[in-house]
XYZ file of C-alpha atoms in Angstrom:
468
model
C 101.764 -144.182 128.707
C 100.956 -142.052 125.670
C 100.702 -142.822 121.951
C 100.040 -140.049 119.434
C 99.385 -140.336 115.695
C 99.696 -137.189 113.590
C 99.115 -136.491 109.903
C 99.596 -133.459 107.678
C 97.629 -135.002 104.825
C 95.031 -132.424 103.887
C 92.361 -132.200 105.003
C 94.116 -133.570 108.074
C 90.835 -134.053 109.916
C 90.202 -137.044 107.624
C 92.249 -138.879 110.248
C 89.009 -139.057 112.218
C 87.336 -140.947 109.367
C 90.274 -143.373 109.154
C 90.281 -144.035 112.903
C 86.456 -144.140 112.998
C 86.637 -141.706 115.936
C 85.192 -138.182 115.632
C 87.680 -135.414 116.569
C 85.067 -133.537 118.620
C 84.563 -136.422 121.026
C 86.514 -138.310 123.682
C 86.419 -142.073 123.160
C 87.036 -144.557 125.980
C 87.002 -148.328 126.302
C 87.042 -150.330 129.526
C 89.606 -153.138 129.654
C 90.092 -155.947 132.144
C 93.204 -154.183 133.431
C 92.176 -150.519 133.141
C 90.916 -147.990 130.620
C 92.091 -146.692 127.226
C 91.088 -143.221 126.037
C 91.428 -141.600 122.605
C 91.100 -137.843 122.075
C 92.348 -135.180 119.670
C 94.592 -132.464 121.155
C 94.645 -130.779 117.719
C 92.350 -131.109 114.715
C 92.765 -128.600 111.888
C 92.765 -128.848 108.104
C 96.595 -128.600 108.132
C 97.440 -131.008 110.962
C 95.527 -133.488 113.076
C 96.713 -135.524 116.066
C 94.995 -138.415 117.798
C 96.288 -139.282 121.277
C 95.751 -142.540 123.142
C 96.357 -142.810 126.863
C 96.275 -146.090 128.752
C 95.556 -146.161 132.467
C 96.468 -149.510 134.017
C 95.104 -150.598 137.374
C 97.856 -152.782 138.887
C 95.369 -154.443 141.214
C 93.089 -155.487 138.350
C 96.116 -156.657 136.391
C 97.057 -159.279 138.993
C 93.651 -160.016 140.516
C 93.291 -163.743 141.109
C 96.997 -164.411 140.532
C 98.110 -164.191 144.137
C 99.140 -160.935 145.756
C 102.893 -160.641 145.901
C 105.046 -157.558 145.978
C 106.587 -158.416 142.591
C 103.184 -158.451 140.926
C 102.336 -154.962 142.134
C 105.741 -153.298 141.813
C 106.532 -153.251 138.081
C 106.431 -150.898 135.100
C 103.159 -152.174 133.567
C 101.069 -149.144 134.633
C 103.566 -146.708 133.110
C 105.400 -148.166 130.090
C 104.109 -149.187 126.663
C 103.818 -152.958 126.468
C 101.540 -155.737 125.262
C 98.840 -153.952 127.288
C 98.976 -151.107 124.754
C 98.626 -153.587 121.886
C 95.470 -154.966 123.498
C 94.130 -151.424 123.850
C 94.875 -150.679 120.182
C 93.031 -153.822 119.159
C 89.958 -152.795 121.144
C 89.936 -149.089 120.258
C 91.022 -149.225 116.619
C 90.154 -152.674 115.327
C 88.359 -151.358 112.223
C 91.186 -148.944 111.355
C 93.777 -151.661 111.932
C 91.926 -153.825 109.424
C 92.238 -151.064 106.811
C 88.497 -150.361 106.627
C 86.823 -146.946 106.485
C 83.107 -146.418 105.797
C 83.514 -142.968 104.247
C 87.193 -142.744 103.239
C 88.128 -146.198 101.914
C 90.211 -144.766 99.074
C 92.256 -142.821 101.614
C 92.579 -145.873 103.867
C 94.094 -147.759 100.924
C 96.854 -145.228 100.214
C 100.021 -144.154 102.039
C 99.806 -140.765 103.762
C 102.341 -138.817 105.855
C 102.120 -140.127 109.415
C 104.075 -139.519 112.608
C 103.690 -141.723 115.674
C 105.207 -141.053 119.084
C 105.223 -143.458 122.024
C 106.484 -142.680 125.501
C 107.776 -144.269 127.617
C 108.670 -147.309 125.551
C 110.886 -150.191 126.731
C 113.651 -150.970 124.242
C 115.398 -153.925 125.797
C 118.149 -155.339 123.630
C 120.819 -154.112 121.236
C 121.366 -150.390 120.824
C 120.163 -150.546 117.217
C 117.078 -152.635 117.984
C 114.607 -149.879 117.097
C 116.312 -149.262 113.763
C 116.376 -152.986 112.952
C 112.652 -153.283 113.550
C 111.243 -150.098 112.043
C 113.651 -148.809 109.381
C 113.119 -151.778 107.017
C 109.426 -150.854 107.019
C 110.214 -147.378 105.695
C 110.138 -145.313 108.879
C 112.578 -142.663 109.993
C 113.375 -143.539 113.611
C 114.140 -140.978 116.317
C 114.573 -142.404 119.825
C 115.320 -140.146 122.779
C 116.603 -141.965 125.889
C 114.752 -141.230 129.125
C 117.097 -140.636 132.098
C 116.698 -142.667 135.270
C 116.313 -139.422 137.190
C 116.601 -135.968 135.575
C 117.855 -134.636 138.911
C 120.758 -137.113 138.814
C 122.136 -137.217 135.258
C 125.167 -139.150 136.497
C 122.884 -142.127 137.075
C 122.591 -142.533 133.309
C 119.663 -143.496 131.120
C 116.833 -145.898 131.846
C 115.940 -148.793 129.495
C 113.067 -146.608 128.205
C 112.899 -144.198 125.279
C 110.553 -141.705 123.748
C 110.128 -142.985 120.195
C 109.107 -141.002 117.127
C 108.383 -142.744 113.818
C 107.743 -140.816 110.609
C 106.901 -142.217 107.215
C 104.597 -142.281 104.197
C 102.511 -145.351 105.032
C 98.949 -146.602 105.227
C 97.386 -145.996 108.635
C 96.434 -149.686 108.878
C 100.073 -150.643 108.273
C 101.303 -148.291 111.006
C 98.803 -149.702 113.504
C 99.644 -153.339 112.743
C 103.380 -152.608 112.917
C 102.901 -151.069 116.370
C 100.580 -153.875 117.466
C 103.248 -156.516 116.775
C 106.456 -154.634 117.514
C 105.603 -152.932 120.826
C 105.457 -156.327 122.634
C 108.607 -157.362 120.744
C 110.446 -154.324 122.127
C 109.164 -154.960 125.626
C 109.887 -158.716 125.350
C 107.527 -159.477 128.245
C 103.883 -160.251 127.440
C 101.345 -159.995 130.223
C 99.219 -162.965 129.133
C 99.488 -166.639 128.203
C 101.259 -167.322 124.919
C 99.829 -170.268 122.999
C 98.890 -171.292 119.466
C 96.415 -168.411 119.231
C 99.415 -166.046 119.317
C 100.862 -167.718 116.216
C 97.614 -167.085 114.355
C 97.545 -163.484 115.573
C 101.166 -162.903 114.555
C 100.525 -164.225 111.053
C 97.318 -162.202 110.689
C 98.845 -158.914 111.824
C 102.137 -159.583 110.059
C 100.601 -160.388 106.683
C 102.346 -158.605 103.854
C 105.353 -157.344 105.826
C 106.654 -159.904 108.311
C 107.331 -162.721 105.845
C 110.551 -161.202 104.504
C 111.434 -158.693 107.216
C 115.220 -158.798 107.792
C 114.607 -159.176 111.555
C 111.882 -161.793 111.148
C 113.599 -164.347 113.368
C 114.016 -161.823 116.188
C 110.388 -160.704 115.885
C 109.035 -164.259 115.914
C 111.220 -165.273 118.864
C 110.302 -162.307 121.038
C 106.628 -162.238 120.100
C 106.268 -165.927 120.964
C 108.437 -165.665 124.074
C 111.015 -168.111 122.723
C 108.706 -171.158 122.770
C 110.378 -173.491 120.281
C 107.288 -175.333 119.063
C 105.366 -172.122 118.426
C 108.348 -170.544 116.696
C 108.773 -173.528 114.355
C 105.078 -173.419 113.525
C 105.225 -169.693 112.776
C 108.347 -170.033 110.596
C 106.779 -172.846 108.568
C 103.570 -170.909 107.959
C 105.444 -167.724 107.053
C 107.583 -169.630 104.555
C 104.487 -171.221 103.026
C 102.913 -167.792 102.672
C 105.938 -166.536 100.715
C 105.848 -169.623 98.490
C 102.157 -169.840 97.703
C 102.842 -171.524 94.351
C 103.720 -175.187 94.227
C 107.117 -175.912 92.598
C 105.409 -177.500 89.588
C 103.190 -174.446 89.053
C 106.153 -172.099 89.459
C 108.178 -174.095 86.927
C 105.277 -174.139 84.457
C 105.003 -170.341 84.607
C 108.729 -169.917 83.977
C 108.565 -172.428 81.126
C 105.885 -170.364 79.380
C 108.168 -167.321 79.232
C 111.182 -169.408 78.230
C 109.224 -170.939 75.355
C 108.399 -167.474 74.020
C 111.994 -166.245 74.192
C 113.834 -169.475 73.322
C 113.871 -169.051 69.530
C 116.130 -166.002 69.883
C 118.131 -167.420 72.856
C 117.166 -164.296 74.804
C 117.948 -165.640 78.269
C 121.449 -166.703 77.189
C 122.019 -163.293 75.620
C 120.753 -161.622 78.780
C 123.227 -163.488 80.988
C 126.103 -162.769 78.618
C 125.332 -159.044 78.382
C 124.832 -158.564 82.126
C 128.108 -160.316 82.900
C 129.846 -158.115 80.300
C 128.393 -154.984 81.936
C 129.609 -156.127 85.351
C 133.089 -156.656 83.923
C 132.984 -153.144 82.433
C 132.052 -151.690 85.811
C 135.073 -153.377 87.412
C 132.993 -154.431 90.428
C 134.650 -156.514 93.128
C 131.452 -157.089 95.130
C 128.010 -157.654 93.655
C 124.405 -158.224 94.710
C 122.106 -160.375 92.593
C 118.723 -159.092 93.787
C 115.980 -161.599 93.060
C 118.537 -164.268 92.212
C 115.932 -167.001 91.663
C 117.500 -170.340 90.767
C 120.988 -168.846 90.563
C 121.588 -168.696 86.803
C 123.395 -165.360 86.973
C 125.261 -166.382 90.126
C 126.672 -169.382 88.297
C 128.058 -167.116 85.566
C 129.383 -164.563 88.046
C 131.514 -167.213 89.757
C 133.494 -167.382 86.494
C 134.350 -163.669 86.615
C 137.862 -163.029 87.979
C 138.095 -160.160 90.422
C 134.599 -160.632 91.844
C 135.552 -161.502 95.415
C 132.095 -161.145 96.994
C 128.885 -162.338 95.338
C 125.598 -162.260 97.256
C 122.304 -163.622 95.968
C 119.066 -162.384 97.557
C 115.707 -164.139 97.148
C 112.487 -163.850 99.130
C 111.312 -167.463 98.791
C 113.262 -169.950 100.979
C 112.412 -172.899 98.728
C 113.720 -171.092 95.643
C 116.838 -170.075 97.573
C 117.415 -173.685 98.644
C 117.016 -174.726 95.020
C 119.667 -172.197 94.001
C 122.053 -173.626 96.606
C 121.486 -177.113 95.200
C 122.005 -176.040 91.586
C 125.177 -174.189 92.512
C 126.307 -177.253 94.498
C 127.393 -175.028 97.372
C 127.948 -177.978 99.700
C 130.497 -179.467 97.272
C 132.172 -176.240 96.197
C 135.906 -175.820 96.915
C 136.523 -173.624 99.971
C 138.199 -170.787 98.066
C 135.264 -170.573 95.670
C 132.642 -171.052 98.396
C 134.005 -168.092 100.340
C 133.140 -165.796 97.453
C 129.397 -166.476 97.440
C 126.564 -166.067 99.920
C 122.800 -166.590 99.670
C 120.409 -164.466 101.741
C 116.675 -164.635 102.224
C 115.300 -161.125 101.986
C 112.804 -158.816 100.346
C 113.740 -156.128 97.846
C 111.171 -153.716 99.275
C 112.637 -153.641 102.814
C 115.638 -151.643 103.930
C 118.262 -154.215 104.818
C 121.664 -153.297 106.249
C 123.109 -156.593 104.963
C 122.867 -155.178 101.429
C 124.970 -152.086 102.054
C 128.526 -151.542 100.831
C 128.457 -153.353 97.454
C 130.120 -152.085 94.294
C 127.206 -153.119 92.081
C 123.794 -154.775 92.063
C 121.970 -156.670 89.333
C 118.162 -156.672 89.195
C 117.498 -158.966 86.259
C 113.889 -159.462 85.080
C 112.573 -158.715 88.577
C 110.745 -155.382 88.754
C 107.964 -156.512 86.414
C 106.981 -159.130 89.027
C 106.243 -156.389 91.587
C 102.937 -154.625 92.065
C 103.360 -151.071 90.775
C 102.555 -149.601 94.194
C 105.517 -151.533 95.668
C 108.048 -149.902 93.350
C 108.615 -146.814 95.552
C 109.533 -149.097 98.464
C 111.904 -151.022 96.170
C 113.510 -147.777 95.004
C 113.980 -146.543 98.578
C 115.410 -149.872 99.758
C 117.880 -150.361 96.894
C 118.805 -146.883 95.641
C 118.168 -144.986 98.877
C 119.315 -147.395 101.602
C 121.625 -150.075 100.152
C 123.126 -147.574 97.646
C 125.467 -149.782 95.610
C 127.932 -147.979 93.366
C 126.046 -149.148 90.278
C 122.755 -150.916 89.562
C 121.899 -152.880 86.425
C 118.160 -153.294 85.793
C 116.658 -155.332 82.947
C 112.987 -155.693 82.062
C 110.954 -156.819 79.030
C 110.225 -154.331 76.260
C 106.476 -154.500 75.701
C 106.764 -152.992 72.213
C 108.770 -156.015 71.056
C 106.110 -158.545 72.106
C 104.281 -158.199 68.792
C 107.273 -159.862 67.079
C 106.948 -163.061 69.125
C 104.804 -165.322 66.932
C 103.548 -167.425 69.857
C 102.226 -164.438 71.862
C 98.626 -163.307 71.785
C 97.899 -159.572 71.337
C 98.142 -157.589 74.602
C 99.459 -160.645 76.480
C 102.515 -160.554 78.763
C 105.454 -162.906 78.563
C 105.050 -164.402 82.050
C 101.780 -165.115 83.915
C 103.243 -163.474 87.029
C 104.205 -160.186 85.362
C 102.314 -157.253 86.867
C 103.302 -154.921 84.023
C 105.570 -154.702 80.996
C 106.810 -151.267 80.014
C 107.378 -149.560 76.693
C 110.757 -147.953 76.144
C 109.407 -144.506 76.994
C 107.791 -145.788 80.203
C 111.008 -147.507 81.296
C 113.113 -144.458 80.463
C 110.786 -142.185 82.440
C 110.910 -144.483 85.487
C 114.693 -144.923 85.397
C 115.431 -141.220 84.931
C 113.054 -140.340 87.789
C 114.814 -142.821 90.095
C 118.241 -141.541 89.089
C 117.238 -137.942 89.754
C 115.674 -138.789 93.117
C 118.600 -140.835 94.464
C 121.713 -139.382 92.834
C 122.437 -141.806 89.986
C 123.355 -141.148 86.368
C 121.509 -143.470 83.963
C 122.415 -144.865 80.573
C 120.276 -147.206 78.510
C 121.099 -150.338 76.575
C 119.301 -153.268 74.976
C 119.676 -157.034 74.787
C 118.861 -159.129 71.726
C 118.638 -158.101 68.084
C 117.219 -154.613 67.700
C 114.186 -154.065 65.508
C 114.067 -150.696 63.782
C 110.498 -150.073 64.932
C 110.087 -152.030 68.165
C 113.587 -151.896 69.679
C 115.333 -154.652 71.653
C 113.380 -157.507 73.277
C 114.995 -156.700 76.642
C 115.717 -153.164 77.808
C 118.499 -152.252 80.217
C 119.238 -149.324 82.493
C 122.677 -148.939 84.076
C 122.605 -146.620 87.086
C 125.918 -145.186 88.319
C 126.035 -143.376 91.626
C 127.184 -139.783 91.294
C 127.332 -138.521 94.903
C 130.425 -138.304 97.084
C 129.260 -141.237 99.213
C 130.551 -143.608 96.528
C 134.155 -142.897 97.518
C 133.378 -143.687 101.164
C 131.711 -146.976 100.223
């Protein structure tokens, strides 16, 4: 089996620093079941490729387990599997941890990477590879491998040659492969116990918690063992909801206290609902729906036949369901609304095909480096007909008597933009993804500082809108 990793980041030979393996040398590691070797078939300033081959000794693989024909006659010596994940862990443990002695700044940033794996088992639905890798930002190209090239009428084997391309951190690519290769194969070669739960959570940190295919990944990685799966789900949910409910409520209360004198939240809900009515949307996404305040107002809008709230934290989503009283809602009304757990920085096919999306006071809670992933997931992948985005106007903060200078309205805000900063971001997104943008404000406008809340309304301009 062969895995290659290629970059065109220049100088491309920096890949050697990231992998902690010099391009002029061949690097090998002995494993209990064979040997893994890393070498560089090309290493220039423009492009550099690292190749990993894994030679599996079928005798060593089953030694001490009883010699039966089934143990020797299998695809383990030839196809990528959990054996390759073990080899990656041994060969590239430092790189997988995101550490680089001489290029740490480069290790911390996304670079153009291409990974190819062949042959790779892909047992399951036809779109399995897309479900696993596309939400993480990769372009997926899978070429089926025929059972026998001399007999094309025999059809294709359950193996593919997979190519992934994306702008990602090398450590992220390696951890994605480490977890998802065994998931694709769905047949680990070693005992699966509680240690596998810990490994899954460690390697999945930062991306698995809200992956749209999380349940599938957990089930396959843990071989369907119910107790281990329940343990993993619980720990993943706790990781998403690090704050206790009381702490979360206290943070929200701080922002509400600042804005309450001007009834800004009420004005925000009223204006967003009015904009949705103006758009004439029949289906709408509330991205980052929180406790469901906007959802409650949207249920009063005639003509909105499909309303979907998306929230990353299961506990918050459950709280929204309680506040909306979904279990007691009349059937006709209940059929209009759906709540989904999901992340706004992952490409999610469930979010496609909507007339409009509302992203209300959400982006400022994201780390700035996560915004490109959010833009690609919402404007590039989901592509609703229109998107309404609201965010605080930092210039207005000086007019709130209870705010300290240079403070932000909410303890969890990662940034608060000026009007020029917001306009620059919105226009850049519109240009990149084919949306026209107009700007609005919420709350009384100050002649010098503007509105307390700023709004951008994105309207899709490409021909795809008609098809949607």
